[in-house]
mmCIF file of C-alpha atoms in Angstrom:
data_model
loop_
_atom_site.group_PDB
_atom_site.id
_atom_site.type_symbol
_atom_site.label_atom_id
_atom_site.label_comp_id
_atom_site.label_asym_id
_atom_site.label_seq_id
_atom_site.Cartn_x
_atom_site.Cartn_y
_atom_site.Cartn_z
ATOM 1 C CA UNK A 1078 -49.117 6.046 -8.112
ATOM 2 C CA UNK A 1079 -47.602 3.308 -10.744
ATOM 3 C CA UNK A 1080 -44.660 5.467 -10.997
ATOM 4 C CA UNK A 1081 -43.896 5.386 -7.591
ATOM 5 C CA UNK A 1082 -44.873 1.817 -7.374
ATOM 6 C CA UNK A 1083 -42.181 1.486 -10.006
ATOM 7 C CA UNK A 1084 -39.421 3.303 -8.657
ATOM 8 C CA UNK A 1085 -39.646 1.436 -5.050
ATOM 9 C CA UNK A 1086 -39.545 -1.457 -7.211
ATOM 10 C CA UNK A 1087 -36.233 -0.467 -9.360
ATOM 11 C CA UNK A 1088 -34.770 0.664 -6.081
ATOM 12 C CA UNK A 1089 -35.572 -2.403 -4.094
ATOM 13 C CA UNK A 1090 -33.916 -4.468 -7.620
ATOM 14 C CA UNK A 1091 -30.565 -2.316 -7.586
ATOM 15 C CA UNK A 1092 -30.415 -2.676 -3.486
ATOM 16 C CA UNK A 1093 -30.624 -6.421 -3.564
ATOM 17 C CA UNK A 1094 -28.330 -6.529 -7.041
ATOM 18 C CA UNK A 1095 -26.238 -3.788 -6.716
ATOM 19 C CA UNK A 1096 -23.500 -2.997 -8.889
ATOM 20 C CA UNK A 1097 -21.643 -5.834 -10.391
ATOM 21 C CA UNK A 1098 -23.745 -8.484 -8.793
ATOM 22 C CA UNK A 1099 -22.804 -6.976 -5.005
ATOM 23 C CA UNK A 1100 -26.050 -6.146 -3.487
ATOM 24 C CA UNK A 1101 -25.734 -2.175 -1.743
ATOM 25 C CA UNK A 1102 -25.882 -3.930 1.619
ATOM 26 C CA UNK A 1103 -22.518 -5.649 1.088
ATOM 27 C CA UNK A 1104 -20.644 -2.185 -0.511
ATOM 28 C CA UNK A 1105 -21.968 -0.213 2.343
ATOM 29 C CA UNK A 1106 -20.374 -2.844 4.781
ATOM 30 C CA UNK A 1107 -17.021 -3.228 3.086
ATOM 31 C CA UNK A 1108 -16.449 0.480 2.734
ATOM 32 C CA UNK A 1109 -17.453 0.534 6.746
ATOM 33 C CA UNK A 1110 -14.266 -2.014 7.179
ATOM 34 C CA UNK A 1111 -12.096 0.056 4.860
ATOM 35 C CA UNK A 1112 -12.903 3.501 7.344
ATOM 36 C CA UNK A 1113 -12.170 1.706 10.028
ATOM 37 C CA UNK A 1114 -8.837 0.567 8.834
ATOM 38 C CA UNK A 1115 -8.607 4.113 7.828
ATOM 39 C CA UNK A 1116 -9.357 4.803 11.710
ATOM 40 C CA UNK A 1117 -6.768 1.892 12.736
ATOM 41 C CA UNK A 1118 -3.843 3.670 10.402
ATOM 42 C CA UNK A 1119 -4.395 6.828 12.329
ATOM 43 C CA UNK A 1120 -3.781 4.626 16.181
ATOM 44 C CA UNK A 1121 -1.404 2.821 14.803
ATOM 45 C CA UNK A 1122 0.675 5.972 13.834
ATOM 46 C CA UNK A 1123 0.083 7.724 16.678
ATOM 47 C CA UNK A 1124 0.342 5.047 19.150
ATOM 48 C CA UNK A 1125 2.678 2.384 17.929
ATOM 49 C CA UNK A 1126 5.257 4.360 15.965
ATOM 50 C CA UNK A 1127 5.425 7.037 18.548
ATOM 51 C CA UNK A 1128 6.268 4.402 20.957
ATOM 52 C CA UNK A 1129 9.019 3.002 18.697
ATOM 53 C CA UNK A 1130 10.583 6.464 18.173
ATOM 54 C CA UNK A 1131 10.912 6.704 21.901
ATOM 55 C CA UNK A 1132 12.236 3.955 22.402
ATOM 56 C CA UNK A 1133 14.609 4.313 19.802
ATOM 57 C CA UNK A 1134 15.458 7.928 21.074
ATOM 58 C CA UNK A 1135 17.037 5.940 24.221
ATOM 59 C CA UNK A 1136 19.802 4.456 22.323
ATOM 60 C CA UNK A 1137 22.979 6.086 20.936
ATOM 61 C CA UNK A 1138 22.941 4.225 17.790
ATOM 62 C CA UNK A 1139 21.682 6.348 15.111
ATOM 63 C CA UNK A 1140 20.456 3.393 12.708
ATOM 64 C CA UNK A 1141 17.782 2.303 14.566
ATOM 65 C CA UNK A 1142 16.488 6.236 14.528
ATOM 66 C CA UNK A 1143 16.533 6.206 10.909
ATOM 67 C CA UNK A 1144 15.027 2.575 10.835
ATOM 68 C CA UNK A 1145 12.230 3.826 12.637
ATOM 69 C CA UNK A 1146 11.641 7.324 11.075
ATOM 70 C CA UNK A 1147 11.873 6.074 7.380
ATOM 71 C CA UNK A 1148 9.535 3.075 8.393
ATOM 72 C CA UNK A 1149 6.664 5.398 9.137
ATOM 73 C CA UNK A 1150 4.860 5.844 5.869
ATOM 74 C CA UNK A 1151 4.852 2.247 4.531
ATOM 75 C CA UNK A 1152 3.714 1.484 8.301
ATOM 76 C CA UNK A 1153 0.836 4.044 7.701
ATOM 77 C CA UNK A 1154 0.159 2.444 4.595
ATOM 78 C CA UNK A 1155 -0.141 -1.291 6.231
ATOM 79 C CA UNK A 1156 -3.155 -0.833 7.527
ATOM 80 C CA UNK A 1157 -4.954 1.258 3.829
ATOM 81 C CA UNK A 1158 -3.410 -2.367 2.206
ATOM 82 C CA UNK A 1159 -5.098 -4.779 5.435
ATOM 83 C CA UNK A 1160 -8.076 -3.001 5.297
ATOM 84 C CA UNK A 1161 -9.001 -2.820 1.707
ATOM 85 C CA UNK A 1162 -7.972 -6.627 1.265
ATOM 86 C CA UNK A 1163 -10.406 -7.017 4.106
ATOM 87 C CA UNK A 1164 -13.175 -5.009 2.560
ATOM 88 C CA UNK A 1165 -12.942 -6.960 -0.586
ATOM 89 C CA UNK A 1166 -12.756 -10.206 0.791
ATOM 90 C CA UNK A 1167 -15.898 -9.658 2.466
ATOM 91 C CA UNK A 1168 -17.714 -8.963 -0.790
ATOM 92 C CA UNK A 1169 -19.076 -11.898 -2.846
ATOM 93 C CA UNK A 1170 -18.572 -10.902 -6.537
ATOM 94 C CA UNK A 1171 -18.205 -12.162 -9.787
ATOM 95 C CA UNK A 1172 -15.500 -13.681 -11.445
ATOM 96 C CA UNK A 1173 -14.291 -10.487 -13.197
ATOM 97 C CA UNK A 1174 -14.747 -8.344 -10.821
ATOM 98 C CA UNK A 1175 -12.841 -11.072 -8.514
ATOM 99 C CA UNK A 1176 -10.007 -11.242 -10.449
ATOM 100 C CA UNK A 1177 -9.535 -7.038 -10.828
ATOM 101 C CA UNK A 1178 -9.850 -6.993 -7.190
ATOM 102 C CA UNK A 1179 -7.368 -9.515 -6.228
ATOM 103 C CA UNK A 1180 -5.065 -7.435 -9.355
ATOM 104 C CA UNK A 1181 -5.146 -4.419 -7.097
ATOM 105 C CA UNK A 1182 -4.981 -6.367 -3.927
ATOM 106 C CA UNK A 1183 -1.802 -7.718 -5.221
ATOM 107 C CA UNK A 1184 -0.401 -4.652 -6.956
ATOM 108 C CA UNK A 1185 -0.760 -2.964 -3.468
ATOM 109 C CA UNK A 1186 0.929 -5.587 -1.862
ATOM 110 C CA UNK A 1187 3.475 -5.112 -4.351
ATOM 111 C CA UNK A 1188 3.644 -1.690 -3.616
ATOM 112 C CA UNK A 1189 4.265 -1.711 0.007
ATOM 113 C CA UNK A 1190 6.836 -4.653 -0.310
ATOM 114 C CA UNK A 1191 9.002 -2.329 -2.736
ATOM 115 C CA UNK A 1192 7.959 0.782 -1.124
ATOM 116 C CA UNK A 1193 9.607 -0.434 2.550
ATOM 117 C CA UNK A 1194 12.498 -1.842 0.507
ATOM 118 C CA UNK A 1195 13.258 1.575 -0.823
ATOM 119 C CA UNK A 1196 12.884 3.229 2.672
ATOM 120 C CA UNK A 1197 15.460 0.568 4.161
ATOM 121 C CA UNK A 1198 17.897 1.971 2.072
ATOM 122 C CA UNK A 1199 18.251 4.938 4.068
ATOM 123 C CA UNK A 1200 19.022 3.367 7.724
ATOM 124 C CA UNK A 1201 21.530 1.050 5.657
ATOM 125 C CA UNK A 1202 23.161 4.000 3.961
ATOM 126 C CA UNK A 1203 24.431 5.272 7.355
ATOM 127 C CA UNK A 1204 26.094 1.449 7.982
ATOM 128 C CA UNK A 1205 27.838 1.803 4.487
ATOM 129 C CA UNK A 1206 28.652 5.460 5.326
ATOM 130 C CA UNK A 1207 30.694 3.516 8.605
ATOM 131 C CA UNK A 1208 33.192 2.350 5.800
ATOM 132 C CA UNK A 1209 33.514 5.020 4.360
ATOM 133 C CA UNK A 1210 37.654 5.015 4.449
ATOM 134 C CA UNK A 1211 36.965 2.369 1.540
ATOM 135 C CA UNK A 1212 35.403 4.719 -0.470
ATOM 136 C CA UNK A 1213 34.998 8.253 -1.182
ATOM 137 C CA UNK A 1214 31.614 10.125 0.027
ATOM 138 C CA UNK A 1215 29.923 10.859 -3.461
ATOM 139 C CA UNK A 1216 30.516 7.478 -4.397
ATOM 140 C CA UNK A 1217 28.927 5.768 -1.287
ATOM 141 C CA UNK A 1218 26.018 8.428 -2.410
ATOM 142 C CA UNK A 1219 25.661 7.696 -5.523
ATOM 143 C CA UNK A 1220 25.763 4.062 -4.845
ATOM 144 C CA UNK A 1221 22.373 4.769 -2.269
ATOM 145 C CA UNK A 1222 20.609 6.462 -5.002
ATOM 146 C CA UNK A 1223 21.300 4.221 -7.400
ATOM 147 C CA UNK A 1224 20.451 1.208 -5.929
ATOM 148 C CA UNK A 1225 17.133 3.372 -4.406
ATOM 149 C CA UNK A 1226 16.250 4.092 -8.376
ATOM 150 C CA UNK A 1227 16.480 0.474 -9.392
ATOM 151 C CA UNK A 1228 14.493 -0.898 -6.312
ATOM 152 C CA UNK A 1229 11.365 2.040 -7.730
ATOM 153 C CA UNK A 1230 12.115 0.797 -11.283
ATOM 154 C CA UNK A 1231 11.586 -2.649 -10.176
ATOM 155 C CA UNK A 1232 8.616 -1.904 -8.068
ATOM 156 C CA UNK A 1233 7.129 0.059 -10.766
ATOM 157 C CA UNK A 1234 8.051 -2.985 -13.079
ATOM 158 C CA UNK A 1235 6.580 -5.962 -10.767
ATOM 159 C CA UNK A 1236 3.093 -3.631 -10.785
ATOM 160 C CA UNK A 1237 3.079 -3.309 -14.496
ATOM 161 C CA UNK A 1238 3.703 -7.256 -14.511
ATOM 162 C CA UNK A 1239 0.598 -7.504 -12.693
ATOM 163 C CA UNK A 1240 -1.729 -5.392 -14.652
ATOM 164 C CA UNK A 1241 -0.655 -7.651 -17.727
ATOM 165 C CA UNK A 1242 1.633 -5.025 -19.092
ATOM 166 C CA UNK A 1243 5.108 -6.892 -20.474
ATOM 167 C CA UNK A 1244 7.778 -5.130 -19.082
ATOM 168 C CA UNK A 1245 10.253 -6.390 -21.423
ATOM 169 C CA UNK A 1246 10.076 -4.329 -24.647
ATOM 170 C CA UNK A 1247 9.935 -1.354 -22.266
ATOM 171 C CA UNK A 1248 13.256 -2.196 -20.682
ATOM 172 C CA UNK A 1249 14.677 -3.392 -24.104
ATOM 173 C CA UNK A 1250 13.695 0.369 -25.430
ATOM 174 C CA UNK A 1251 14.931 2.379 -22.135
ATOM 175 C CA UNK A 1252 18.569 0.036 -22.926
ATOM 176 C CA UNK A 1253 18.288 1.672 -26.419
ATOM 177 C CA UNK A 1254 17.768 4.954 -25.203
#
């Protein structure tokens, strides 16, 4: 009977402290918000981009179809990046922990700024491709992928930054290379 006098206790100790000095209550709540978000992504790709892509089908201008079309994964990722900031805002944690959270809050952030960037690209492409009489086809191509491949090295870059990683001797040794 002491042993399971003990246990209840130990259990009742790691509810109310939890991991990292987040009682279980406050985990079990947070990753509620984050499934709901999760929930949210799935409406708001169904409902809202679907309504943007028929709206979009009305109009003869084919930028705004590729505006909307490469838009939809970062918009299905806006609501993963709301609802985990959510989630861990409503958790009162240490410093540490703090500041790793707000790292990947940030680095998330960072990921869906550079990751609609890069998807931009596209819709503009077929605006460049208008002038094309000013330059040849492959170049106007190469050009897009180019400037697509420096907008993921820079995203990839800006995350590193984050995480405390110095970009610079990396870049000097890729110049080398």
């Amino acid at each position: 009977m002491e042993a399971f006098k003990n246990f209840k206790d130990l259990f009742l100790d790691v509810w109310q402290k939890g991991i990292s000095g987040v009682n279980i209550t406050e985990i079990i709540v947070a990753i509620i918000i984050f499934v709901f978000f999760l929930f949210l992504r799935g409406f708001f790709s169904k409902f809202v981009i679907k309504r943007l892509e028929k709206y979009v089908a009305k109009t003869t201008n084919n930028f705004d179809n590729s505006l909307v079309f490469s838009m939809e994964g970062p918009a299905k990722f806006f609501p993963i990046v709301l609802g985990f900031f959510v989630a861990t805002s409503y958790l009162t944690i240490e410093k540490g922990t703090a500041i790793f959270l707000e790292t990947i809050n940030r680095s998330l952030i960072t990921i869906l700024i550079f990751w609609t960037f890069h998807q931009i690209i596209g819709p503009l492409s077929v605006v460049v491709k208008s002038v094309g009489d000013l330059l040849s086809r492959d170049l106007i191509n190469w050009i897009i992928k180019a400037v697509k491949v420096l907008i993921f090295i820079l995203g990839i870059a800006a995350v590193l930054e984050l995480w405390g990683i110095k970009i610079g001797p990396i870049i000097a040794g890729l110049g080398l290379f």
